[in-house]
């Protein structure tokens, strides 16, 4: 579900200060219900994603056309990426995060992690059209639980970049994001967060492990995921 920008701007995220020269383009509520400690699971699922996984054939076709145009016109050449055309936002990290882990890297998508905390994660990408940030966060929902939230921030590259972002806006909102949300929901249901073991069971498993009879742990899924 698309959310108003205030759903992102009203929260004290680190990205606000780091990306003050970026424009907030979209905010989406992710269909990923869970508990307070399930944010790492959302991050892991996101890093394994790919545009070819979009459940919409139309969206997959649009992405394929975009990648082919980028290759033909040089939009995605190595010299247009983060660290080449634009400096990485990692350089703007506060001191307490600069020396820590940036977060996991993506398997196939052209993003790179900027930082990761217990409830927010930012990654970035750059090409000839723009410098973009995908910000994921973990927020309370209306059912006494938590869910993911995604914000997209963009710094267009000059007049061409602004025109490009304006041209693709209808496609993003009508043809790309809705099926993407359905795909995220399906993946969350198929691979839900693993519920933590009760303390009593942890003690039993620890004792069995010390006796050399540690069993294979059975996956425990949250009933509401």
Tab-separated table of C-alpha atoms in Angstrom, residues 2 26 28 54 56-60 62-63 166-182:
chain	number	residue	atom	x	y	z
A	2	UNK	CA	1.319	3.424	-0.939
A	26	UNK	CA	7.684	6.977	-2.782
A	28	UNK	CA	5.214	1.931	0.700
A	54	UNK	CA	8.548	-9.660	-10.402
A	56	UNK	CA	3.987	-9.289	-13.374
A	57	UNK	CA	4.980	-10.123	-16.942
A	58	UNK	CA	4.485	-6.468	-17.865
A	59	UNK	CA	6.834	-5.322	-15.083
A	60	UNK	CA	9.454	-7.902	-16.064
A	62	UNK	CA	9.634	-3.040	-18.597
A	63	UNK	CA	12.709	-3.879	-16.541
A	166	UNK	CA	8.858	12.133	-14.435
A	167	UNK	CA	8.433	9.902	-17.484
A	168	UNK	CA	8.642	6.627	-15.562
A	169	UNK	CA	6.424	7.715	-12.633
A	170	UNK	CA	3.166	6.278	-14.074
A	171	UNK	CA	4.870	2.977	-14.864
A	172	UNK	CA	6.312	2.741	-11.342
A	173	UNK	CA	3.026	3.388	-9.590
A	174	UNK	CA	0.705	1.387	-11.857
A	175	UNK	CA	2.775	-1.429	-13.339
A	176	UNK	CA	5.831	-2.025	-11.167
A	177	UNK	CA	5.115	-1.463	-7.482
A	178	UNK	CA	1.707	-3.196	-7.128
A	179	UNK	CA	2.933	-6.577	-8.461
A	180	UNK	CA	6.179	-6.084	-6.534
A	181	UNK	CA	4.151	-5.822	-3.313
A	182	UNK	CA	2.294	-9.028	-4.216
